[in-house]
PDB file of C-alpha atoms in Angstrom:
ATOM      1  CA  MET R   1      95.928 -10.627 -42.442  1.00 46.00           C
ATOM      2  CA  GLY R   2      94.839  -8.225 -45.110  1.00 45.00           C
ATOM      3  CA  ARG R   3      96.663 -10.073 -47.895  1.00 48.00           C
ATOM      4  CA  GLU R   4      94.159 -12.810 -48.502  1.00 49.00           C
ATOM      5  CA  GLY R   5      92.937 -11.577 -51.847  1.00 46.00           C
ATOM      6  CA  LYS R   6      90.301  -9.524 -53.501  1.00 45.00           C
ATOM      7  CA  ARG R   7      87.567  -9.927 -50.930  1.00 53.00           C
ATOM      8  CA  LEU R   8      89.589  -7.744 -48.568  1.00 62.00           C
ATOM      9  CA  MET R   9      89.931  -4.875 -51.017  1.00 83.00           C
ATOM     10  CA  TYR R  10      87.732  -1.884 -50.427  1.00 93.00           C
ATOM     11  CA  ARG R  11      86.925  -0.331 -53.774  1.00 92.00           C
ATOM     12  CA  SER R  12      86.139   3.096 -52.352  1.00 93.00           C
ATOM     13  CA  ALA R  13      86.762   5.105 -49.220  1.00 95.00           C
ATOM     14  CA  THR R  14      83.053   4.748 -48.456  1.00 95.00           C
ATOM     15  CA  GLU R  15      83.334   0.949 -48.564  1.00 95.00           C
ATOM     16  CA  ALA R  16      86.359   1.103 -46.242  1.00 96.00           C
ATOM     17  CA  GLU R  17      84.485   3.373 -43.862  1.00 96.00           C
ATOM     18  CA  ASP R  18      81.439   1.132 -43.834  1.00 95.00           C
ATOM     19  CA  ALA R  19      83.759  -1.759 -42.956  1.00 96.00           C
ATOM     20  CA  PHE R  20      85.343   0.337 -40.195  1.00 97.00           C
ATOM     21  CA  TYR R  21      82.037   1.044 -38.446  1.00 95.00           C
ATOM     22  CA  GLU R  22      80.804  -2.508 -39.034  1.00 93.00           C
ATOM     23  CA  ALA R  23      83.950  -3.931 -37.405  1.00 94.00           C
ATOM     24  CA  PHE R  24      83.576  -1.385 -34.609  1.00 93.00           C
ATOM     25  CA  ALA R  25      79.947  -2.309 -33.892  1.00 91.00           C
ATOM     26  CA  GLN R  26      80.730  -6.035 -34.152  1.00 90.00           C
ATOM     27  CA  GLN R  27      83.789  -5.589 -31.925  1.00 91.00           C
ATOM     28  CA  ASP R  28      85.786  -7.607 -34.428  1.00 94.00           C
ATOM     29  CA  VAL R  29      89.513  -6.802 -34.121  1.00 96.00           C
ATOM     30  CA  GLU R  30      90.525  -8.752 -37.237  1.00 96.00           C
ATOM     31  CA  ALA R  31      87.929  -7.045 -39.403  1.00 96.00           C
ATOM     32  CA  MET R  32      88.942  -3.711 -37.884  1.00 97.00           C
ATOM     33  CA  MET R  33      92.611  -4.206 -38.692  1.00 97.00           C
ATOM     34  CA  ARG R  34      91.829  -5.160 -42.300  1.00 96.00           C
ATOM     35  CA  VAL R  35      90.523  -1.631 -42.773  1.00 97.00           C
ATOM     36  CA  TRP R  36      93.805  -0.016 -41.667  1.00 97.00           C
ATOM     37  CA  ALA R  37      96.624   0.480 -44.201  1.00 95.00           C
ATOM     38  CA  GLU R  38      99.553  -1.900 -44.088  1.00 93.00           C
ATOM     39  CA  ASP R  39     102.005  -0.163 -46.367  1.00 88.00           C
ATOM     40  CA  ARG R  40     102.074   3.299 -44.836  1.00 87.00           C
ATOM     41  CA  PRO R  41     102.048   5.010 -41.422  1.00 91.00           C
ATOM     42  CA  VAL R  42      98.756   4.898 -39.509  1.00 95.00           C
ATOM     43  CA  PHE R  43      97.565   7.114 -36.654  1.00 96.00           C
ATOM     44  CA  CYS R  44      94.723   6.892 -34.199  1.00 97.00           C
ATOM     45  CA  ILE R  45      93.493   9.189 -31.445  1.00 97.00           C
ATOM     46  CA  HIS R  46      90.562   7.852 -29.421  1.00 96.00           C
ATOM     47  CA  PRO R  47      88.415  10.309 -27.426  1.00 94.00           C
ATOM     48  CA  GLY R  48      90.533  11.593 -24.556  1.00 92.00           C
ATOM     49  CA  GLY R  49      93.338   9.303 -25.663  1.00 94.00           C
ATOM     50  CA  ASP R  50      96.921   9.843 -26.674  1.00 95.00           C
ATOM     51  CA  LEU R  51      98.311   9.569 -30.188  1.00 95.00           C
ATOM     52  CA  LEU R  52      98.736   5.947 -31.256  1.00 97.00           C
ATOM     53  CA  THR R  53     101.095   5.243 -34.141  1.00 95.00           C
ATOM     54  CA  GLY R  54     101.547   2.080 -36.160  1.00 96.00           C
ATOM     55  CA  ARG R  55      99.355  -0.987 -36.558  1.00 97.00           C
ATOM     56  CA  GLY R  56     100.572  -2.558 -33.296  1.00 98.00           C
ATOM     57  CA  GLU R  57      99.437   0.282 -31.051  1.00 98.00           C
ATOM     58  CA  VAL R  58      96.243   0.776 -33.036  1.00 98.00           C
ATOM     59  CA  GLU R  59      95.329  -2.920 -32.797  1.00 98.00           C
ATOM     60  CA  GLU R  60      96.059  -3.030 -29.069  1.00 98.00           C
ATOM     61  CA  SER R  61      93.722  -0.069 -28.489  1.00 97.00           C
ATOM     62  CA  TRP R  62      90.820  -1.731 -30.323  1.00 96.00           C
ATOM     63  CA  LYS R  63      91.368  -4.944 -28.358  1.00 96.00           C
ATOM     64  CA  GLN R  64      90.990  -2.954 -25.150  1.00 94.00           C
ATOM     65  CA  ILE R  65      87.889  -1.135 -26.397  1.00 91.00           C
ATOM     66  CA  PHE R  66      86.299  -4.376 -27.549  1.00 91.00           C
ATOM     67  CA  GLN R  67      86.950  -6.086 -24.195  1.00 89.00           C
ATOM     68  CA  ALA R  68      83.682  -4.646 -22.913  1.00 75.00           C
ATOM     69  CA  GLU R  69      81.838  -7.155 -25.104  1.00 71.00           C
ATOM     70  CA  VAL R  70      78.559  -5.299 -25.011  1.00 74.00           C
ATOM     71  CA  PRO R  71      76.329  -5.016 -28.057  1.00 71.00           C
ATOM     72  CA  PHE R  72      76.186  -1.497 -29.425  1.00 78.00           C
ATOM     73  CA  HIS R  73      75.447   0.353 -32.591  1.00 85.00           C
ATOM     74  CA  PHE R  74      76.136   3.720 -34.165  1.00 88.00           C
ATOM     75  CA  GLU R  75      74.232   6.560 -35.622  1.00 94.00           C
ATOM     76  CA  LEU R  76      76.510   8.470 -37.993  1.00 96.00           C
ATOM     77  CA  GLU R  77      75.864  12.059 -38.968  1.00 96.00           C
ATOM     78  CA  TYR R  78      78.081  13.170 -41.829  1.00 95.00           C
ATOM     79  CA  HIS R  79      79.284  16.763 -42.038  1.00 93.00           C
ATOM     80  CA  TYR R  80      81.766  16.256 -44.846  1.00 91.00           C
ATOM     81  CA  ARG R  81      82.850  13.408 -47.074  1.00 91.00           C
ATOM     82  CA  GLU R  82      85.205  14.042 -49.945  1.00 88.00           C
ATOM     83  CA  GLU R  83      87.454  11.950 -52.147  1.00 87.00           C
ATOM     84  CA  TYR R  84      90.412  13.551 -53.918  1.00 81.00           C
ATOM     85  CA  ASP R  85      91.609  12.125 -57.189  1.00 76.00           C
ATOM     86  CA  GLY R  86      91.192   8.479 -56.232  1.00 77.00           C
ATOM     87  CA  GLN R  87      94.104   8.768 -53.827  1.00 84.00           C
ATOM     88  CA  PHE R  88      92.849  10.279 -50.675  1.00 89.00           C
ATOM     89  CA  ALA R  89      89.552  10.712 -48.835  1.00 92.00           C
ATOM     90  CA  ILE R  90      88.389  12.409 -45.683  1.00 93.00           C
ATOM     91  CA  SER R  91      85.239  12.164 -43.578  1.00 95.00           C
ATOM     92  CA  GLN R  92      84.080  14.435 -40.820  1.00 95.00           C
ATOM     93  CA  LEU R  93      81.201  13.071 -38.798  1.00 96.00           C
ATOM     94  CA  THR R  94      79.476  12.805 -35.458  1.00 96.00           C
ATOM     95  CA  GLU R  95      79.226   9.278 -34.054  1.00 95.00           C
ATOM     96  CA  THR R  96      76.400   8.637 -31.598  1.00 95.00           C
ATOM     97  CA  LEU R  97      77.004   5.392 -29.767  1.00 90.00           C
ATOM     98  CA  TYR R  98      74.071   3.409 -28.403  1.00 90.00           C
ATOM     99  CA  LEU R  99      74.054   0.582 -25.875  1.00 83.00           C
ATOM    100  CA  ARG R 100      70.714  -1.064 -26.515  1.00 81.00           C
ATOM    101  CA  HIS R 101      68.507   2.040 -26.820  1.00 83.00           C
ATOM    102  CA  HIS R 102      70.554   4.402 -24.684  1.00 89.00           C
ATOM    103  CA  VAL R 103      73.014   6.970 -25.943  1.00 91.00           C
ATOM    104  CA  VAL R 104      76.299   6.258 -24.157  1.00 86.00           C
ATOM    105  CA  GLY R 105      78.665   8.417 -26.137  1.00 89.00           C
ATOM    106  CA  ILE R 106      78.893  11.168 -28.715  1.00 94.00           C
ATOM    107  CA  VAL R 107      82.128  11.594 -30.593  1.00 95.00           C
ATOM    108  CA  LEU R 108      83.441  13.984 -33.245  1.00 97.00           C
ATOM    109  CA  ALA R 109      85.534  12.016 -35.715  1.00 97.00           C
ATOM    110  CA  THR R 110      87.860  12.826 -38.578  1.00 97.00           C
ATOM    111  CA  ASN R 111      88.682   9.782 -40.703  1.00 97.00           C
ATOM    112  CA  VAL R 112      91.288   9.723 -43.448  1.00 94.00           C
ATOM    113  CA  TYR R 113      91.670   7.062 -46.156  1.00 95.00           C
ATOM    114  CA  CYS R 114      94.214   6.391 -48.879  1.00 92.00           C
ATOM    115  CA  GLY R 115      93.896   4.573 -52.151  1.00 91.00           C
ATOM    116  CA  THR R 116      96.632   1.896 -51.951  1.00 88.00           C
ATOM    117  CA  ASP R 117      97.687  -1.073 -54.091  1.00 85.00           C
ATOM    118  CA  GLU R 118      95.448  -3.146 -51.859  1.00 85.00           C
ATOM    119  CA  GLY R 119      92.415  -0.918 -52.226  1.00 91.00           C
ATOM    120  CA  TRP R 120      91.218   1.886 -50.010  1.00 95.00           C
ATOM    121  CA  ARG R 121      92.505   1.801 -46.432  1.00 96.00           C
ATOM    122  CA  MET R 122      92.209   3.948 -43.338  1.00 97.00           C
ATOM    123  CA  ILE R 123      95.334   5.835 -42.297  1.00 95.00           C
ATOM    124  CA  MET R 124      93.887   8.044 -39.584  1.00 96.00           C
ATOM    125  CA  HIS R 125      91.059   8.147 -37.063  1.00 98.00           C
ATOM    126  CA  HIS R 126      91.013  11.223 -34.840  1.00 98.00           C
ATOM    127  CA  ALA R 127      88.121  11.229 -32.395  1.00 97.00           C
ATOM    128  CA  SER R 128      87.284  13.612 -29.573  1.00 95.00           C
ATOM    129  CA  PRO R 129      84.348  14.187 -27.250  1.00 92.00           C
ATOM    130  CA  PRO R 130      82.243  17.308 -27.835  1.00 91.00           C
ATOM    131  CA  PRO R 131      81.943  19.748 -24.911  1.00 90.00           C
ATOM    132  CA  GLY R 132      79.871  18.555 -21.955  1.00 78.00           C
ATOM    133  CA  PRO R 133      76.745  20.380 -20.750  1.00 68.00           C
ATOM    134  CA  ASP R 134      78.813  22.320 -18.176  1.00 57.00           C
ATOM    135  CA  ALA R 135      81.229  23.713 -20.776  1.00 54.00           C
ATOM    136  CA  PRO R 136      81.639  27.504 -20.487  1.00 48.00           C
ATOM    137  CA  GLU R 137      80.159  28.192 -23.913  1.00 47.00           C
ATOM    138  CA  SER R 138      79.252  25.371 -26.228  1.00 38.00           C
ATOM    139  CA  GLY R 139      81.674  24.980 -29.091  1.00 41.00           C
ATOM    140  CA  MET R 140      84.018  27.748 -28.097  1.00 42.00           C
ATOM    141  CA  PRO R 141      87.251  26.995 -26.293  1.00 45.00           C
ATOM    142  CA  VAL R 142      88.538  29.231 -23.527  1.00 42.00           C
ATOM    143  CA  LEU R 143      92.141  28.598 -24.475  1.00 50.00           C
ATOM    144  CA  HIS R 144      93.441  26.498 -27.313  1.00 50.00           C
TER     145      HIS R 144
ATOM    146  CA  MET Q   1      90.381  39.136 -47.662  1.00 46.00           C
ATOM    147  CA  GLY Q   2      92.418  36.419 -49.294  1.00 46.00           C
ATOM    148  CA  ARG Q   3      91.967  37.793 -52.800  1.00 48.00           C
ATOM    149  CA  GLU Q   4      94.633  40.489 -52.712  1.00 49.00           C
ATOM    150  CA  GLY Q   5      97.062  38.803 -55.056  1.00 46.00           C
ATOM    151  CA  LYS Q   6     100.094  36.633 -55.118  1.00 45.00           C
ATOM    152  CA  ARG Q   7     101.495  37.532 -51.720  1.00 53.00           C
ATOM    153  CA  LEU Q   8      98.566  35.682 -50.133  1.00 63.00           C
ATOM    154  CA  MET Q   9      99.095  32.470 -52.069  1.00 83.00           C
ATOM    155  CA  TYR Q  10     100.740  29.643 -50.211  1.00 93.00           C
ATOM    156  CA  ARG Q  11     102.773  27.607 -52.672  1.00 92.00           C
ATOM    157  CA  SER Q  12     102.798  24.473 -50.545  1.00 93.00           C
ATOM    158  CA  ALA Q  13     100.915  22.939 -47.658  1.00 95.00           C
ATOM    159  CA  THR Q  14     104.015  23.530 -45.540  1.00 95.00           C
ATOM    160  CA  GLU Q  15     103.913  27.251 -46.327  1.00 95.00           C
ATOM    161  CA  ALA Q  16     100.209  27.362 -45.425  1.00 96.00           C
ATOM    162  CA  GLU Q  17     100.896  25.535 -42.173  1.00 96.00           C
ATOM    163  CA  ASP Q  18     103.757  27.872 -41.268  1.00 95.00           C
ATOM    164  CA  ALA Q  19     101.356  30.778 -41.845  1.00 96.00           C
ATOM    165  CA  PHE Q  20      98.733  29.067 -39.673  1.00 97.00           C
ATOM    166  CA  TYR Q  21     101.039  28.748 -36.660  1.00 95.00           C
ATOM    167  CA  GLU Q  22     102.508  32.211 -37.249  1.00 93.00           C
ATOM    168  CA  ALA Q  23      99.008  33.764 -37.246  1.00 94.00           C
ATOM    169  CA  PHE Q  24      98.155  31.678 -34.180  1.00 93.00           C
ATOM    170  CA  ALA Q  25     101.228  32.826 -32.223  1.00 91.00           C
ATOM    171  CA  GLN Q  26     100.726  36.442 -33.343  1.00 90.00           C
ATOM    172  CA  GLN Q  27      97.007  36.233 -32.501  1.00 91.00           C
ATOM    173  CA  ASP Q  28      96.255  37.792 -35.868  1.00 94.00           C
ATOM    174  CA  VAL Q  29      92.706  36.922 -36.953  1.00 96.00           C
ATOM    175  CA  GLU Q  30      93.082  38.333 -40.478  1.00 96.00           C
ATOM    176  CA  ALA Q  31      96.279  36.415 -41.137  1.00 96.00           C
ATOM    177  CA  MET Q  32      94.646  33.314 -39.653  1.00 97.00           C
ATOM    178  CA  MET Q  33      91.620  33.553 -41.937  1.00 97.00           C
ATOM    179  CA  ARG Q  34      93.818  33.975 -45.013  1.00 96.00           C
ATOM    180  CA  VAL Q  35      95.084  30.450 -44.380  1.00 97.00           C
ATOM    181  CA  TRP Q  36      91.592  28.925 -44.462  1.00 97.00           C
ATOM    182  CA  ALA Q  37      90.011  27.951 -47.797  1.00 95.00           C
ATOM    183  CA  GLU Q  38      87.369  30.228 -49.249  1.00 93.00           C
ATOM    184  CA  ASP Q  39      85.976  28.072 -52.029  1.00 88.00           C
ATOM    185  CA  ARG Q  40      85.186  24.886 -50.136  1.00 87.00           C
ATOM    186  CA  PRO Q  41      83.792  23.725 -46.788  1.00 91.00           C
ATOM    187  CA  VAL Q  42      86.040  24.233 -43.751  1.00 95.00           C
ATOM    188  CA  PHE Q  43      85.907  22.515 -40.357  1.00 96.00           C
ATOM    189  CA  CYS Q  44      87.530  23.203 -37.027  1.00 97.00           C
ATOM    190  CA  ILE Q  45      87.469  21.397 -33.695  1.00 97.00           C
ATOM    191  CA  HIS Q  46      89.394  23.126 -30.907  1.00 96.00           C
ATOM    192  CA  PRO Q  47      90.468  21.069 -27.867  1.00 94.00           C
ATOM    193  CA  GLY Q  48      87.341  20.181 -25.931  1.00 92.00           C
ATOM    194  CA  GLY Q  49      85.288  22.186 -28.410  1.00 94.00           C
ATOM    195  CA  ASP Q  50      82.389  21.367 -30.664  1.00 95.00           C
ATOM    196  CA  LEU Q  51      82.540  21.060 -34.434  1.00 95.00           C
ATOM    197  CA  LEU Q  52      82.706  24.461 -36.125  1.00 97.00           C
ATOM    198  CA  THR Q  53      81.734  24.631 -39.789  1.00 95.00           C
ATOM    199  CA  GLY Q  54      82.226  27.440 -42.279  1.00 96.00           C
ATOM    200  CA  ARG Q  55      84.490  30.478 -42.219  1.00 97.00           C
ATOM    201  CA  GLY Q  56      82.115  32.492 -40.005  1.00 98.00           C
ATOM    202  CA  GLU Q  57      82.170  30.058 -37.079  1.00 98.00           C
ATOM    203  CA  VAL Q  58      85.872  29.387 -37.514  1.00 98.00           C
ATOM    204  CA  GLU Q  59      86.732  33.107 -37.501  1.00 98.00           C
ATOM    205  CA  GLU Q  60      84.568  33.761 -34.447  1.00 98.00           C
ATOM    206  CA  SER Q  61      86.370  30.995 -32.531  1.00 97.00           C
ATOM    207  CA  TRP Q  62      89.808  32.458 -33.277  1.00 96.00           C
ATOM    208  CA  LYS Q  63      88.617  35.905 -32.218  1.00 96.00           C
ATOM    209  CA  GLN Q  64      87.634  34.441 -28.856  1.00 94.00           C
ATOM    210  CA  ILE Q  65      90.905  32.547 -28.474  1.00 91.00           C
ATOM    211  CA  PHE Q  66      92.932  35.643 -29.367  1.00 91.00           C
ATOM    212  CA  GLN Q  67      91.054  37.832 -26.860  1.00 89.00           C
ATOM    213  CA  ALA Q  68      93.485  36.706 -24.160  1.00 75.00           C
ATOM    214  CA  GLU Q  69      96.145  38.910 -25.793  1.00 71.00           C
ATOM    215  CA  VAL Q  70      99.027  37.201 -24.097  1.00 74.00           C
ATOM    216  CA  PRO Q  71     102.286  36.520 -25.900  1.00 71.00           C
ATOM    217  CA  PHE Q  72     102.845  32.837 -26.543  1.00 78.00           C
ATOM    218  CA  HIS Q  73     104.737  30.556 -28.829  1.00 85.00           C
ATOM    219  CA  PHE Q  74     104.619  26.965 -30.007  1.00 88.00           C
ATOM    220  CA  GLU Q  75     106.871  24.001 -30.138  1.00 94.00           C
ATOM    221  CA  LEU Q  76     105.678  21.670 -32.894  1.00 96.00           C
ATOM    222  CA  GLU Q  77     106.547  17.986 -32.971  1.00 96.00           C
ATOM    223  CA  TYR Q  78     105.624  16.380 -36.267  1.00 95.00           C
ATOM    224  CA  HIS Q  79     104.491  12.763 -36.391  1.00 93.00           C
ATOM    225  CA  TYR Q  80     103.356  12.746 -40.011  1.00 91.00           C
ATOM    226  CA  ARG Q  81     103.362  15.188 -42.888  1.00 91.00           C
ATOM    227  CA  GLU Q  82     102.336  14.046 -46.322  1.00 88.00           C
ATOM    228  CA  GLU Q  83     101.258  15.719 -49.537  1.00 87.00           C
ATOM    229  CA  TYR Q  84      99.211  13.786 -52.084  1.00 81.00           C
ATOM    230  CA  ASP Q  85      99.476  14.649 -55.754  1.00 76.00           C
ATOM    231  CA  GLY Q  86      99.581  18.408 -55.261  1.00 77.00           C
ATOM    232  CA  GLN Q  87      95.948  18.387 -54.214  1.00 84.00           C
ATOM    233  CA  PHE Q  88      95.772  17.404 -50.634  1.00 89.00           C
ATOM    234  CA  ALA Q  89      98.025  17.367 -47.580  1.00 92.00           C
ATOM    235  CA  ILE Q  90      97.775  16.214 -44.012  1.00 93.00           C
ATOM    236  CA  SER Q  91      99.815  16.873 -40.879  1.00 95.00           C
ATOM    237  CA  GLN Q  92      99.688  15.100 -37.566  1.00 95.00           C
ATOM    238  CA  LEU Q  93     101.557  16.845 -34.800  1.00 96.00           C
ATOM    239  CA  THR Q  94     101.807  17.679 -31.125  1.00 96.00           C
ATOM    240  CA  GLU Q  95     101.586  21.391 -30.309  1.00 95.00           C
ATOM    241  CA  THR Q  96     103.195  22.487 -27.053  1.00 95.00           C
ATOM    242  CA  LEU Q  97     101.995  25.955 -26.155  1.00 90.00           C
ATOM    243  CA  TYR Q  98     104.205  28.221 -24.026  1.00 90.00           C
ATOM    244  CA  LEU Q  99     103.289  31.394 -22.170  1.00 83.00           C
ATOM    245  CA  ARG Q 100     106.662  33.036 -21.649  1.00 81.00           C
ATOM    246  CA  HIS Q 101     108.684  30.000 -20.558  1.00 83.00           C
ATOM    247  CA  HIS Q 102     105.862  27.938 -19.102  1.00 89.00           C
ATOM    248  CA  VAL Q 103     104.050  25.126 -20.841  1.00 91.00           C
ATOM    249  CA  VAL Q 104     100.358  25.992 -20.670  1.00 86.00           C
ATOM    250  CA  GLY Q 105      98.934  23.464 -23.063  1.00 89.00           C
ATOM    251  CA  ILE Q 106      99.685  20.336 -25.051  1.00 94.00           C
ATOM    252  CA  VAL Q 107      97.467  19.526 -27.995  1.00 95.00           C
ATOM    253  CA  LEU Q 108      97.254  16.710 -30.549  1.00 97.00           C
ATOM    254  CA  ALA Q 109      96.388  18.215 -33.914  1.00 97.00           C
ATOM    255  CA  THR Q 110      95.386  16.910 -37.318  1.00 97.00           C
ATOM    256  CA  ASN Q 111      95.584  19.557 -40.035  1.00 97.00           C
ATOM    257  CA  VAL Q 112      94.306  19.106 -43.571  1.00 94.00           C
ATOM    258  CA  TYR Q 113      95.131  21.308 -46.573  1.00 95.00           C
ATOM    259  CA  CYS Q 114      93.922  21.479 -50.152  1.00 92.00           C
ATOM    260  CA  GLY Q 115      95.578  22.796 -53.270  1.00 91.00           C
ATOM    261  CA  THR Q 116      93.089  25.377 -54.593  1.00 88.00           C
ATOM    262  CA  ASP Q 117      93.084  27.929 -57.405  1.00 86.00           C
ATOM    263  CA  GLU Q 118      94.296  30.398 -54.813  1.00 85.00           C
ATOM    264  CA  GLY Q 119      97.144  28.237 -53.581  1.00 91.00           C
ATOM    265  CA  TRP Q 120      97.259  25.856 -50.651  1.00 95.00           C
ATOM    266  CA  ARG Q 121      94.654  26.448 -47.969  1.00 96.00           C
ATOM    267  CA  MET Q 122      93.597  24.801 -44.722  1.00 97.00           C
ATOM    268  CA  ILE Q 123      90.264  22.996 -44.751  1.00 95.00           C
ATOM    269  CA  MET Q 124      90.415  21.275 -41.377  1.00 96.00           C
ATOM    270  CA  HIS Q 125      91.985  21.648 -37.953  1.00 98.00           C
ATOM    271  CA  HIS Q 126      91.044  18.937 -35.452  1.00 98.00           C
ATOM    272  CA  ALA Q 127      92.705  19.407 -32.078  1.00 97.00           C
ATOM    273  CA  SER Q 128      92.271  17.526 -28.831  1.00 95.00           C
ATOM    274  CA  PRO Q 129      94.002  17.403 -25.469  1.00 92.00           C
ATOM    275  CA  PRO Q 130      96.057  14.291 -24.652  1.00 91.00           C
ATOM    276  CA  PRO Q 131      95.081  12.345 -21.524  1.00 90.00           C
ATOM    277  CA  GLY Q 132      95.834  14.054 -18.206  1.00 78.00           C
ATOM    278  CA  PRO Q 133      98.198  12.561 -15.608  1.00 68.00           C
ATOM    279  CA  ASP Q 134      95.225  10.956 -13.806  1.00 57.00           C
ATOM    280  CA  ALA Q 135      94.026   9.095 -16.918  1.00 54.00           C
ATOM    281  CA  PRO Q 136      93.435   5.377 -16.240  1.00 48.00           C
ATOM    282  CA  GLU Q 137      96.123   4.241 -18.656  1.00 47.00           C
ATOM    283  CA  SER Q 138      97.974   6.667 -20.858  1.00 37.00           C
ATOM    284  CA  GLY Q 139      96.875   6.555 -24.445  1.00 40.00           C
ATOM    285  CA  MET Q 140      94.221   3.912 -24.066  1.00 42.00           C
ATOM    286  CA  PRO Q 141      90.573   4.854 -23.806  1.00 45.00           C
ATOM    287  CA  VAL Q 142      88.215   3.009 -21.504  1.00 42.00           C
ATOM    288  CA  LEU Q 143      85.333   3.365 -23.907  1.00 50.00           C
ATOM    289  CA  HIS Q 144      85.344   4.968 -27.306  1.00 50.00           C
TER     290      HIS Q 144
END
């Protein structure tokens, strides 16, 4: 997987990120794992989840998420998207997740990509839920 | 602030990160804001918090956190720490927060730094709580 030639190479971080959200929406584990780097450490934190390290743990988590087998799609609102020197890229965005026409989740995500010998790949996805409506004061934590 | 000469320059991402956690433990807002970049966008997500953008929102959040005025310290467990080409660095770590000798918080943090004309500075801090003891299955989300 991931070594089957040029068609798997993402030529930019943006292309890798598009593939990430496409695989996510399609609930396609193989396509998802092609986006993640193979030759360096990878890290993933799902909303409310623990730190997952390595392709094995990351893949297992997506399999569990995709078990639901319900059609959904994303609305992505970008706050920041920067590429450094062809080596490294970072995105900061809000993911709004829809099941049919209903919003079922809002997530704050930080995605990190690296330029590797096999094209651009994801090395980190850190996602967390924003405060709920009953939070003490929106956006401000009481204690770190 | 942050333009007072060489003593404020962090010569590496590691030095900037040390200053970040030192300012955090000391509850020193000025020292904290010296760590954050001035010449590019900055982003901060505290555990359970919303996305904060820009130095103004970031500073305000630290002021609120530091209001508690209780002495605490950190234990930092690093999972990943990489610097790319002198331009960009990322850390992935678990922060264990102690009040006197009691653990009062555990946080998963992703920190991002940039090499700027004024030395290394933080551009992003994304922190989230790990799953609680009553989570359905540690580390694995039910739905993203």
